[in-house]
Amino acid sequence: MKNILNIGVLAHVDAGKTTLTEQILFRSGIIDQAGSVDQGNTITDSLEIERRRGITIKSAAVSFMLGDLKINLIDTPGHADFISEVEHSLSVLDGVILVISAVEGVQAQTRVLMQTLKEQRIPTLLFMNKIDRMGANYHNVYTMIRNLLDEHICEMSSVSHEGSATVRVDIADPHNAGWVEMLALTNDDLLNDYAQDIPISRERLQEELRRQTQQGKAYPLFAGSAAKGIGIEPLLQALGELFPVNDASELQHESLSGLVFKVIKLPNGERNVYLRLFAGSIQARDEITVIMQNGNINMFKVKHLHALHHGKSMPVNQIDAGDIAILMTDELKVGDVIGAVSDRMKRVHFQKPPIQVQVSAKNPAEEHQLHTALCDLTEEDPFLQYIQDMKTKENIIHVFGKVQQEILLETIQQQYGIEAAFSAPRVICIEKPVATGEAVEFIGECPFYATVGLRVEPGERGTGIQYRLEVELGSLPLAFQKAIKDTVIEVLQEGLYGWTVTDIIVTLTHTGYASPVSTAKDFRSLTPLVLMSALGKAGTEVYEPINVIQFILPETSLSKVLSKLAALEGTYQEPTFHNHAVHVHGTIPVRTTDLLKAEVHSLTSGEGMLSVKPGGYVKVQATVPVNKRRQVNPLNRGEYMLYLNKIM
């Protein structure tokens, strides 16, 4: 049984996290020399696109030993367009190293990532990288970190001559570095002893730092140069000392609990499924319970089992609690739970991408291959939400931004040999019911051998579509019940204004059939008429996606920024003044966010910083946008019946 630790490396683009990962792997003996992002020979950036662009897209996992401690390290993307990869990896991590550049300082994405880490109370070590680079300024960046990220910072390094080849990084003395004052902020006993001048030992401070770090209350700050290997050893030593280590011998006796966080489709067609095991153990040939994303429960037979070992994936007979298992299967998807849900699972939820694009092959003969490619890519990243319209054969996916679109086009071309093109992006709205509406149609009064009655009403925010029964389950054959439920979910993809309807409760109130003439097709054909009639009586409102923004800017730019924000239909709270800068918090529609991003530099004379993250949906107050329908609207009964007669 091993002690196991699962950590991630996060950062804004170009802060040096992949270089830090390489240095850690070099120091731990996994590789003979640290690779370079600039030279494209890093071990975790395994995709050709990643090597060429110098950014991480997929979260690669690699393992190494630190004494008796096994560490699984996940190198995650820094670009905001790949936030879904970050979400999947955060859900299985015991701790995170957040990399910050000593030259550029705290950047927009750094703040978004830190905010998520704090909300989830994920233990985090900060590493100020590039301390040897020209322009590096330890004190200035330390001040930025305290002002913009969190004030509970414990300095672990003493830095001199930064920004030069003679830079020196030593281990900080806890008393000289002000640990007592910082740690006492959240420990009354320590504060009392400090106030009474009672001596506080180095050991007590180190133990208190470990406790507060694991609780997400304190953030140790290390400094160094990943490229030069400076300051790496103290950081490595801190992993086992400050992060919560999993003791497999204690956890293996608990009920099996695991979470699928990553799927990779290999060139030979096989799928590698990465699974974090929180409790229990898995052996080859075990039959285990799987709770699917939709709530269904299946049984799964483990055939091939691999573990991360010394920089590689190795076949094993058993995986213990706390470790990462790799399964070769087509049956599991990202988000599936193995065994039972555990309190140890961190369910990190980012908003789904609010932008939709249509994908087409430049050569029409390759449309089928494109469909296969998009299915494969959606298995790896469910946030793409790929669908193919059965009527128009259009391929639709959801994305976060332009960089993600560019990467997808390159991936489709390189991995599948298909030249693809994207349509102009469209912002996706949603509909929600306003009131309650009911409708029913009976056998003999409608052209189908079926009776269906439905009631729709508003549901709680974030509950999606809830389907309920007010009739006995045995009142209809299961095939007819399934036909009604499946059709309800399908019809609600296009509401009164053509957008997907959500936060809605649909209740089946009436049923009836005529044996033996009734078929599932009767119920599939009648349900859209009844459901849309009920929805029409209830009415819906359209909501559009917004982003939450945090602006830090010089006071001289405030009036220009607020005017621009208002012109772009944004909202803002009362500005606050802190450390010679103005902080503005607000929201802005997704459809105008790129316009604001493009003008940040000119609006603030290059001194402003804008952080953006998804902020949910708000009701449209102006002209209600209407989405073009892909299916015939059942509210137009005559047209709908003509459509049914054609397909029948």
PDB file of C-alpha atoms in Angstrom, residues 303-536:
ATOM      1  CA  LYS A 303     -11.097  -6.156 -18.347  1.00  0.00           C
ATOM      2  CA  HIS A 304      -7.890  -4.166 -18.731  1.00  0.00           C
ATOM      3  CA  LEU A 305      -6.467  -2.097 -15.864  1.00  0.00           C
ATOM      4  CA  HIS A 306      -3.508   0.291 -16.054  1.00  0.00           C
ATOM      5  CA  ALA A 307      -1.836   2.597 -13.541  1.00  0.00           C
ATOM      6  CA  LEU A 308       0.428   5.616 -13.879  1.00  0.00           C
ATOM      7  CA  HIS A 309       3.937   4.480 -12.968  1.00  0.00           C
ATOM      8  CA  HIS A 310       7.272   6.307 -13.284  1.00  0.00           C
ATOM      9  CA  GLY A 311       6.178   8.486 -16.202  1.00  0.00           C
ATOM     10  CA  LYS A 312       4.314   5.744 -18.068  1.00  0.00           C
ATOM     11  CA  SER A 313       1.083   3.761 -18.112  1.00  0.00           C
ATOM     12  CA  MET A 314       1.608   0.179 -16.893  1.00  0.00           C
ATOM     13  CA  PRO A 315      -0.768  -2.843 -16.735  1.00  0.00           C
ATOM     14  CA  VAL A 316      -1.619  -3.822 -13.143  1.00  0.00           C
ATOM     15  CA  ASN A 317      -3.946  -6.233 -11.356  1.00  0.00           C
ATOM     16  CA  GLN A 318      -5.172  -3.767  -8.728  1.00  0.00           C
ATOM     17  CA  ILE A 319      -5.587  -0.022  -8.131  1.00  0.00           C
ATOM     18  CA  ASP A 320      -5.808   1.212  -4.535  1.00  0.00           C
ATOM     19  CA  ALA A 321      -7.780   4.101  -3.067  1.00  0.00           C
ATOM     20  CA  GLY A 322      -6.310   7.541  -3.739  1.00  0.00           C
ATOM     21  CA  ASP A 323      -4.732   6.487  -7.036  1.00  0.00           C
ATOM     22  CA  ILE A 324      -5.667   7.060 -10.679  1.00  0.00           C
ATOM     23  CA  ALA A 325      -6.804   4.054 -12.726  1.00  0.00           C
ATOM     24  CA  ILE A 326      -6.777   3.852 -16.522  1.00  0.00           C
ATOM     25  CA  LEU A 327      -9.451   1.598 -18.030  1.00  0.00           C
ATOM     26  CA  MET A 328      -9.741   0.580 -21.687  1.00  0.00           C
ATOM     27  CA  THR A 329     -13.464   0.727 -22.448  1.00  0.00           C
ATOM     28  CA  ASP A 330     -16.169   2.329 -24.600  1.00  0.00           C
ATOM     29  CA  GLU A 331     -18.740   2.226 -21.804  1.00  0.00           C
ATOM     30  CA  LEU A 332     -17.610   5.031 -19.460  1.00  0.00           C
ATOM     31  CA  LYS A 333     -17.857   8.807 -19.935  1.00  0.00           C
ATOM     32  CA  VAL A 334     -16.488  11.886 -18.169  1.00  0.00           C
ATOM     33  CA  GLY A 335     -18.518  12.518 -15.018  1.00  0.00           C
ATOM     34  CA  ASP A 336     -19.572   8.897 -14.441  1.00  0.00           C
ATOM     35  CA  VAL A 337     -19.320   7.774 -10.804  1.00  0.00           C
ATOM     36  CA  ILE A 338     -17.844   4.352  -9.988  1.00  0.00           C
ATOM     37  CA  GLY A 339     -19.404   2.600  -6.992  1.00  0.00           C
ATOM     38  CA  ALA A 340     -20.988   5.303  -4.838  1.00  0.00           C
ATOM     39  CA  VAL A 341     -20.782   9.092  -4.537  1.00  0.00           C
ATOM     40  CA  SER A 342     -18.232  10.089  -1.877  1.00  0.00           C
ATOM     41  CA  ASP A 343     -18.004  13.184   0.325  1.00  0.00           C
ATOM     42  CA  ARG A 344     -14.380  13.402  -0.822  1.00  0.00           C
ATOM     43  CA  MET A 345     -15.440  14.167  -4.398  1.00  0.00           C
ATOM     44  CA  LYS A 346     -15.076  17.812  -5.354  1.00  0.00           C
ATOM     45  CA  ARG A 347     -17.899  18.522  -7.782  1.00  0.00           C
ATOM     46  CA  VAL A 348     -16.539  21.634  -9.509  1.00  0.00           C
ATOM     47  CA  HIS A 349     -19.077  23.145 -11.886  1.00  0.00           C
ATOM     48  CA  PHE A 350     -18.242  25.729 -14.517  1.00  0.00           C
ATOM     49  CA  GLN A 351     -20.913  27.070 -16.840  1.00  0.00           C
ATOM     50  CA  LYS A 352     -21.335  25.225 -20.120  1.00  0.00           C
ATOM     51  CA  PRO A 353     -20.060  27.046 -23.228  1.00  0.00           C
ATOM     52  CA  PRO A 354     -22.602  29.655 -24.387  1.00  0.00           C
ATOM     53  CA  ILE A 355     -21.473  29.867 -28.027  1.00  0.00           C
ATOM     54  CA  GLN A 356     -22.707  27.574 -30.794  1.00  0.00           C
ATOM     55  CA  VAL A 357     -21.066  26.984 -34.163  1.00  0.00           C
ATOM     56  CA  GLN A 358     -21.926  24.826 -37.141  1.00  0.00           C
ATOM     57  CA  VAL A 359     -19.138  22.553 -38.426  1.00  0.00           C
ATOM     58  CA  SER A 360     -18.995  21.367 -42.033  1.00  0.00           C
ATOM     59  CA  ALA A 361     -16.492  19.512 -44.185  1.00  0.00           C
ATOM     60  CA  LYS A 362     -15.087  21.508 -47.090  1.00  0.00           C
ATOM     61  CA  ASN A 363     -15.340  18.299 -49.124  1.00  0.00           C
ATOM     62  CA  PRO A 364     -18.992  17.099 -48.876  1.00  0.00           C
ATOM     63  CA  ALA A 365     -17.824  13.510 -49.352  1.00  0.00           C
ATOM     64  CA  GLU A 366     -16.135  13.698 -45.929  1.00  0.00           C
ATOM     65  CA  GLU A 367     -19.269  14.606 -43.949  1.00  0.00           C
ATOM     66  CA  HIS A 368     -19.616  11.092 -42.509  1.00  0.00           C
ATOM     67  CA  GLN A 369     -15.972  11.059 -41.366  1.00  0.00           C
ATOM     68  CA  LEU A 370     -16.534  14.512 -39.828  1.00  0.00           C
ATOM     69  CA  HIS A 371     -19.491  13.131 -37.864  1.00  0.00           C
ATOM     70  CA  THR A 372     -17.252  10.351 -36.508  1.00  0.00           C
ATOM     71  CA  ALA A 373     -14.524  12.858 -35.596  1.00  0.00           C
ATOM     72  CA  LEU A 374     -16.945  15.113 -33.705  1.00  0.00           C
ATOM     73  CA  CYS A 375     -18.393  12.123 -31.835  1.00  0.00           C
ATOM     74  CA  ASP A 376     -14.863  11.135 -30.765  1.00  0.00           C
ATOM     75  CA  LEU A 377     -13.966  14.675 -29.659  1.00  0.00           C
ATOM     76  CA  THR A 378     -17.196  14.995 -27.655  1.00  0.00           C
ATOM     77  CA  GLU A 379     -16.334  11.799 -25.780  1.00  0.00           C
ATOM     78  CA  GLU A 380     -13.110  13.513 -24.680  1.00  0.00           C
ATOM     79  CA  ASP A 381     -14.814  16.844 -23.916  1.00  0.00           C
ATOM     80  CA  PRO A 382     -18.573  16.507 -23.223  1.00  0.00           C
ATOM     81  CA  PHE A 383     -18.858  20.311 -23.069  1.00  0.00           C
ATOM     82  CA  LEU A 384     -18.745  20.339 -26.891  1.00  0.00           C
ATOM     83  CA  GLN A 385     -22.333  18.950 -26.736  1.00  0.00           C
ATOM     84  CA  TYR A 386     -22.148  17.778 -30.350  1.00  0.00           C
ATOM     85  CA  ILE A 387     -25.453  17.078 -32.061  1.00  0.00           C
ATOM     86  CA  GLN A 388     -26.302  16.333 -35.681  1.00  0.00           C
ATOM     87  CA  ASP A 389     -29.648  17.693 -36.780  1.00  0.00           C
ATOM     88  CA  MET A 390     -31.548  14.678 -38.130  1.00  0.00           C
ATOM     89  CA  LYS A 391     -33.500  16.823 -40.569  1.00  0.00           C
ATOM     90  CA  THR A 392     -30.851  19.187 -41.965  1.00  0.00           C
ATOM     91  CA  LYS A 393     -27.780  16.988 -41.189  1.00  0.00           C
ATOM     92  CA  GLU A 394     -26.055  20.080 -39.772  1.00  0.00           C
ATOM     93  CA  ASN A 395     -23.260  19.444 -37.238  1.00  0.00           C
ATOM     94  CA  ILE A 396     -23.595  21.683 -34.163  1.00  0.00           C
ATOM     95  CA  ILE A 397     -21.081  22.073 -31.303  1.00  0.00           C
ATOM     96  CA  HIS A 398     -20.654  24.456 -28.356  1.00  0.00           C
ATOM     97  CA  VAL A 399     -17.402  26.315 -27.652  1.00  0.00           C
ATOM     98  CA  PHE A 400     -15.938  28.913 -25.287  1.00  0.00           C
ATOM     99  CA  GLY A 401     -14.001  31.040 -27.759  1.00  0.00           C
ATOM    100  CA  LYS A 402     -11.890  31.577 -30.865  1.00  0.00           C
ATOM    101  CA  VAL A 403      -8.740  29.740 -29.714  1.00  0.00           C
ATOM    102  CA  GLN A 404     -10.749  26.610 -29.000  1.00  0.00           C
ATOM    103  CA  GLN A 405     -12.261  26.789 -32.501  1.00  0.00           C
ATOM    104  CA  GLU A 406      -8.806  27.098 -34.076  1.00  0.00           C
ATOM    105  CA  ILE A 407      -7.502  24.124 -32.071  1.00  0.00           C
ATOM    106  CA  LEU A 408     -10.524  22.000 -33.024  1.00  0.00           C
ATOM    107  CA  LEU A 409     -10.014  22.739 -36.726  1.00  0.00           C
ATOM    108  CA  GLU A 410      -6.340  21.732 -36.457  1.00  0.00           C
ATOM    109  CA  THR A 411      -7.203  18.591 -34.496  1.00  0.00           C
ATOM    110  CA  ILE A 412      -9.811  17.488 -37.050  1.00  0.00           C
ATOM    111  CA  GLN A 413      -7.330  18.086 -39.866  1.00  0.00           C
ATOM    112  CA  GLN A 414      -4.347  16.355 -38.225  1.00  0.00           C
ATOM    113  CA  GLN A 415      -6.043  13.407 -36.542  1.00  0.00           C
ATOM    114  CA  TYR A 416      -8.731  12.689 -39.139  1.00  0.00           C
ATOM    115  CA  GLY A 417      -7.393  14.285 -42.340  1.00  0.00           C
ATOM    116  CA  ILE A 418     -10.532  16.405 -42.801  1.00  0.00           C
ATOM    117  CA  GLU A 419     -10.507  20.058 -43.857  1.00  0.00           C
ATOM    118  CA  ALA A 420     -13.382  21.547 -41.838  1.00  0.00           C
ATOM    119  CA  ALA A 421     -14.914  25.003 -41.528  1.00  0.00           C
ATOM    120  CA  PHE A 422     -16.908  26.772 -38.809  1.00  0.00           C
ATOM    121  CA  SER A 423     -19.888  29.051 -39.278  1.00  0.00           C
ATOM    122  CA  ALA A 424     -20.035  32.423 -37.557  1.00  0.00           C
ATOM    123  CA  PRO A 425     -20.548  31.864 -33.801  1.00  0.00           C
ATOM    124  CA  ARG A 426     -24.026  32.268 -32.307  1.00  0.00           C
ATOM    125  CA  VAL A 427     -24.783  33.042 -28.676  1.00  0.00           C
ATOM    126  CA  ILE A 428     -27.221  30.503 -27.224  1.00  0.00           C
ATOM    127  CA  CYS A 429     -30.179  31.689 -25.145  1.00  0.00           C
ATOM    128  CA  ILE A 430     -32.576  29.580 -23.080  1.00  0.00           C
ATOM    129  CA  GLU A 431     -36.291  29.727 -22.277  1.00  0.00           C
ATOM    130  CA  LYS A 432     -38.023  29.262 -18.940  1.00  0.00           C
ATOM    131  CA  PRO A 433     -41.769  28.868 -18.293  1.00  0.00           C
ATOM    132  CA  VAL A 434     -43.550  31.847 -16.721  1.00  0.00           C
ATOM    133  CA  ALA A 435     -46.672  30.163 -15.281  1.00  0.00           C
ATOM    134  CA  THR A 436     -48.586  26.864 -15.273  1.00  0.00           C
ATOM    135  CA  GLY A 437     -50.253  25.484 -18.402  1.00  0.00           C
ATOM    136  CA  GLU A 438     -52.190  22.272 -19.062  1.00  0.00           C
ATOM    137  CA  ALA A 439     -53.458  20.451 -22.135  1.00  0.00           C
ATOM    138  CA  VAL A 440     -54.958  17.038 -22.875  1.00  0.00           C
ATOM    139  CA  GLU A 441     -56.142  15.163 -25.977  1.00  0.00           C
ATOM    140  CA  PHE A 442     -58.248  11.991 -25.813  1.00  0.00           C
ATOM    141  CA  ILE A 443     -58.637   8.945 -28.022  1.00  0.00           C
ATOM    142  CA  GLY A 444     -61.562   9.548 -30.351  1.00  0.00           C
ATOM    143  CA  GLU A 445     -61.100  13.315 -30.239  1.00  0.00           C
ATOM    144  CA  CYS A 446     -57.689  13.306 -31.922  1.00  0.00           C
ATOM    145  CA  PRO A 447     -56.285  11.438 -34.948  1.00  0.00           C
ATOM    146  CA  PHE A 448     -54.173   9.076 -32.816  1.00  0.00           C
ATOM    147  CA  TYR A 449     -54.876   5.946 -30.803  1.00  0.00           C
ATOM    148  CA  ALA A 450     -53.578   7.625 -27.668  1.00  0.00           C
ATOM    149  CA  THR A 451     -54.600   9.825 -24.745  1.00  0.00           C
ATOM    150  CA  VAL A 452     -51.991  12.227 -23.378  1.00  0.00           C
ATOM    151  CA  GLY A 453     -52.390  15.002 -20.813  1.00  0.00           C
ATOM    152  CA  LEU A 454     -49.507  17.188 -19.644  1.00  0.00           C
ATOM    153  CA  ARG A 455     -49.021  20.049 -17.202  1.00  0.00           C
ATOM    154  CA  VAL A 456     -46.004  22.364 -17.318  1.00  0.00           C
ATOM    155  CA  GLU A 457     -44.877  24.725 -14.563  1.00  0.00           C
ATOM    156  CA  PRO A 458     -41.713  26.614 -13.544  1.00  0.00           C
ATOM    157  CA  GLY A 459     -38.998  24.621 -11.743  1.00  0.00           C
ATOM    158  CA  GLU A 460     -36.226  25.800  -9.449  1.00  0.00           C
ATOM    159  CA  ARG A 461     -33.258  27.494 -11.081  1.00  0.00           C
ATOM    160  CA  GLY A 462     -30.665  25.015 -12.315  1.00  0.00           C
ATOM    161  CA  THR A 463     -32.951  21.963 -12.159  1.00  0.00           C
ATOM    162  CA  GLY A 464     -33.233  21.515 -15.937  1.00  0.00           C
ATOM    163  CA  ILE A 465     -36.146  19.368 -17.111  1.00  0.00           C
ATOM    164  CA  GLN A 466     -38.015  17.452 -14.410  1.00  0.00           C
ATOM    165  CA  TYR A 467     -40.478  14.802 -15.628  1.00  0.00           C
ATOM    166  CA  ARG A 468     -43.114  13.563 -13.197  1.00  0.00           C
ATOM    167  CA  LEU A 469     -46.057  11.166 -13.194  1.00  0.00           C
ATOM    168  CA  GLU A 470     -49.530  11.937 -11.865  1.00  0.00           C
ATOM    169  CA  VAL A 471     -50.814   8.686 -13.305  1.00  0.00           C
ATOM    170  CA  GLU A 472     -49.891   5.205 -12.153  1.00  0.00           C
ATOM    171  CA  LEU A 473     -46.810   3.768 -13.835  1.00  0.00           C
ATOM    172  CA  GLY A 474     -48.780   0.658 -14.795  1.00  0.00           C
ATOM    173  CA  SER A 475     -51.491   2.630 -16.581  1.00  0.00           C
ATOM    174  CA  LEU A 476     -49.499   2.402 -19.817  1.00  0.00           C
ATOM    175  CA  PRO A 477     -47.096  -0.190 -21.250  1.00  0.00           C
ATOM    176  CA  LEU A 478     -43.511   0.866 -20.505  1.00  0.00           C
ATOM    177  CA  ALA A 479     -42.782   1.344 -24.231  1.00  0.00           C
ATOM    178  CA  PHE A 480     -45.544   3.984 -24.399  1.00  0.00           C
ATOM    179  CA  GLN A 481     -44.357   5.648 -21.171  1.00  0.00           C
ATOM    180  CA  LYS A 482     -40.831   5.846 -22.601  1.00  0.00           C
ATOM    181  CA  ALA A 483     -42.131   7.264 -25.900  1.00  0.00           C
ATOM    182  CA  ILE A 484     -43.885  10.111 -24.032  1.00  0.00           C
ATOM    183  CA  LYS A 485     -40.900  10.948 -21.795  1.00  0.00           C
ATOM    184  CA  ASP A 486     -38.345  10.833 -24.622  1.00  0.00           C
ATOM    185  CA  THR A 487     -40.562  13.012 -26.815  1.00  0.00           C
ATOM    186  CA  VAL A 488     -41.073  15.577 -24.031  1.00  0.00           C
ATOM    187  CA  ILE A 489     -37.302  16.028 -23.697  1.00  0.00           C
ATOM    188  CA  GLU A 490     -36.879  16.229 -27.479  1.00  0.00           C
ATOM    189  CA  VAL A 491     -39.696  18.787 -27.977  1.00  0.00           C
ATOM    190  CA  LEU A 492     -38.357  21.047 -25.203  1.00  0.00           C
ATOM    191  CA  GLN A 493     -35.177  21.565 -27.227  1.00  0.00           C
ATOM    192  CA  GLU A 494     -37.212  24.187 -29.115  1.00  0.00           C
ATOM    193  CA  GLY A 495     -39.596  26.288 -27.051  1.00  0.00           C
ATOM    194  CA  LEU A 496     -41.974  29.067 -28.037  1.00  0.00           C
ATOM    195  CA  TYR A 497     -39.071  31.222 -29.264  1.00  0.00           C
ATOM    196  CA  GLY A 498     -36.996  28.328 -30.621  1.00  0.00           C
ATOM    197  CA  TRP A 499     -34.571  28.068 -27.682  1.00  0.00           C
ATOM    198  CA  THR A 500     -34.096  25.107 -25.323  1.00  0.00           C
ATOM    199  CA  VAL A 501     -36.572  25.182 -22.425  1.00  0.00           C
ATOM    200  CA  THR A 502     -35.092  24.546 -18.977  1.00  0.00           C
ATOM    201  CA  ASP A 503     -35.988  24.827 -15.282  1.00  0.00           C
ATOM    202  CA  ILE A 504     -39.351  23.295 -16.085  1.00  0.00           C
ATOM    203  CA  ILE A 505     -41.512  20.611 -14.443  1.00  0.00           C
ATOM    204  CA  VAL A 506     -43.528  18.480 -16.869  1.00  0.00           C
ATOM    205  CA  THR A 507     -46.180  16.238 -15.297  1.00  0.00           C
ATOM    206  CA  LEU A 508     -48.042  13.465 -17.127  1.00  0.00           C
ATOM    207  CA  THR A 509     -51.682  13.907 -16.007  1.00  0.00           C
ATOM    208  CA  HIS A 510     -53.721  11.715 -18.401  1.00  0.00           C
ATOM    209  CA  THR A 511     -53.003   8.513 -20.324  1.00  0.00           C
ATOM    210  CA  GLY A 512     -54.956   6.009 -22.336  1.00  0.00           C
ATOM    211  CA  TYR A 513     -54.533   3.518 -25.169  1.00  0.00           C
ATOM    212  CA  ALA A 514     -56.536   1.109 -27.291  1.00  0.00           C
ATOM    213  CA  SER A 515     -55.130  -2.413 -27.329  1.00  0.00           C
ATOM    214  CA  PRO A 516     -53.987  -3.802 -29.690  1.00  0.00           C
ATOM    215  CA  VAL A 517     -54.051  -0.917 -32.186  1.00  0.00           C
ATOM    216  CA  SER A 518     -52.108   1.714 -30.209  1.00  0.00           C
ATOM    217  CA  THR A 519     -48.385   1.991 -30.939  1.00  0.00           C
ATOM    218  CA  ALA A 520     -45.485   3.980 -29.516  1.00  0.00           C
ATOM    219  CA  LYS A 521     -45.649   6.107 -32.693  1.00  0.00           C
ATOM    220  CA  ASP A 522     -49.126   7.332 -31.670  1.00  0.00           C
ATOM    221  CA  PHE A 523     -47.689   8.679 -28.410  1.00  0.00           C
ATOM    222  CA  ARG A 524     -44.610  10.133 -30.086  1.00  0.00           C
ATOM    223  CA  SER A 525     -46.850  11.960 -32.584  1.00  0.00           C
ATOM    224  CA  LEU A 526     -49.450  13.245 -30.083  1.00  0.00           C
ATOM    225  CA  THR A 527     -47.104  14.350 -27.275  1.00  0.00           C
ATOM    226  CA  PRO A 528     -45.643  17.372 -29.178  1.00  0.00           C
ATOM    227  CA  LEU A 529     -49.172  18.743 -29.812  1.00  0.00           C
ATOM    228  CA  VAL A 530     -50.157  18.443 -26.143  1.00  0.00           C
ATOM    229  CA  LEU A 531     -46.851  19.682 -24.724  1.00  0.00           C
ATOM    230  CA  MET A 532     -46.568  22.771 -26.918  1.00  0.00           C
ATOM    231  CA  SER A 533     -50.211  23.612 -26.245  1.00  0.00           C
ATOM    232  CA  ALA A 534     -49.544  23.484 -22.498  1.00  0.00           C
ATOM    233  CA  LEU A 535     -46.337  25.487 -22.924  1.00  0.00           C
ATOM    234  CA  GLY A 536     -48.184  28.088 -24.997  1.00  0.00           C
TER     235      GLY A 536
END
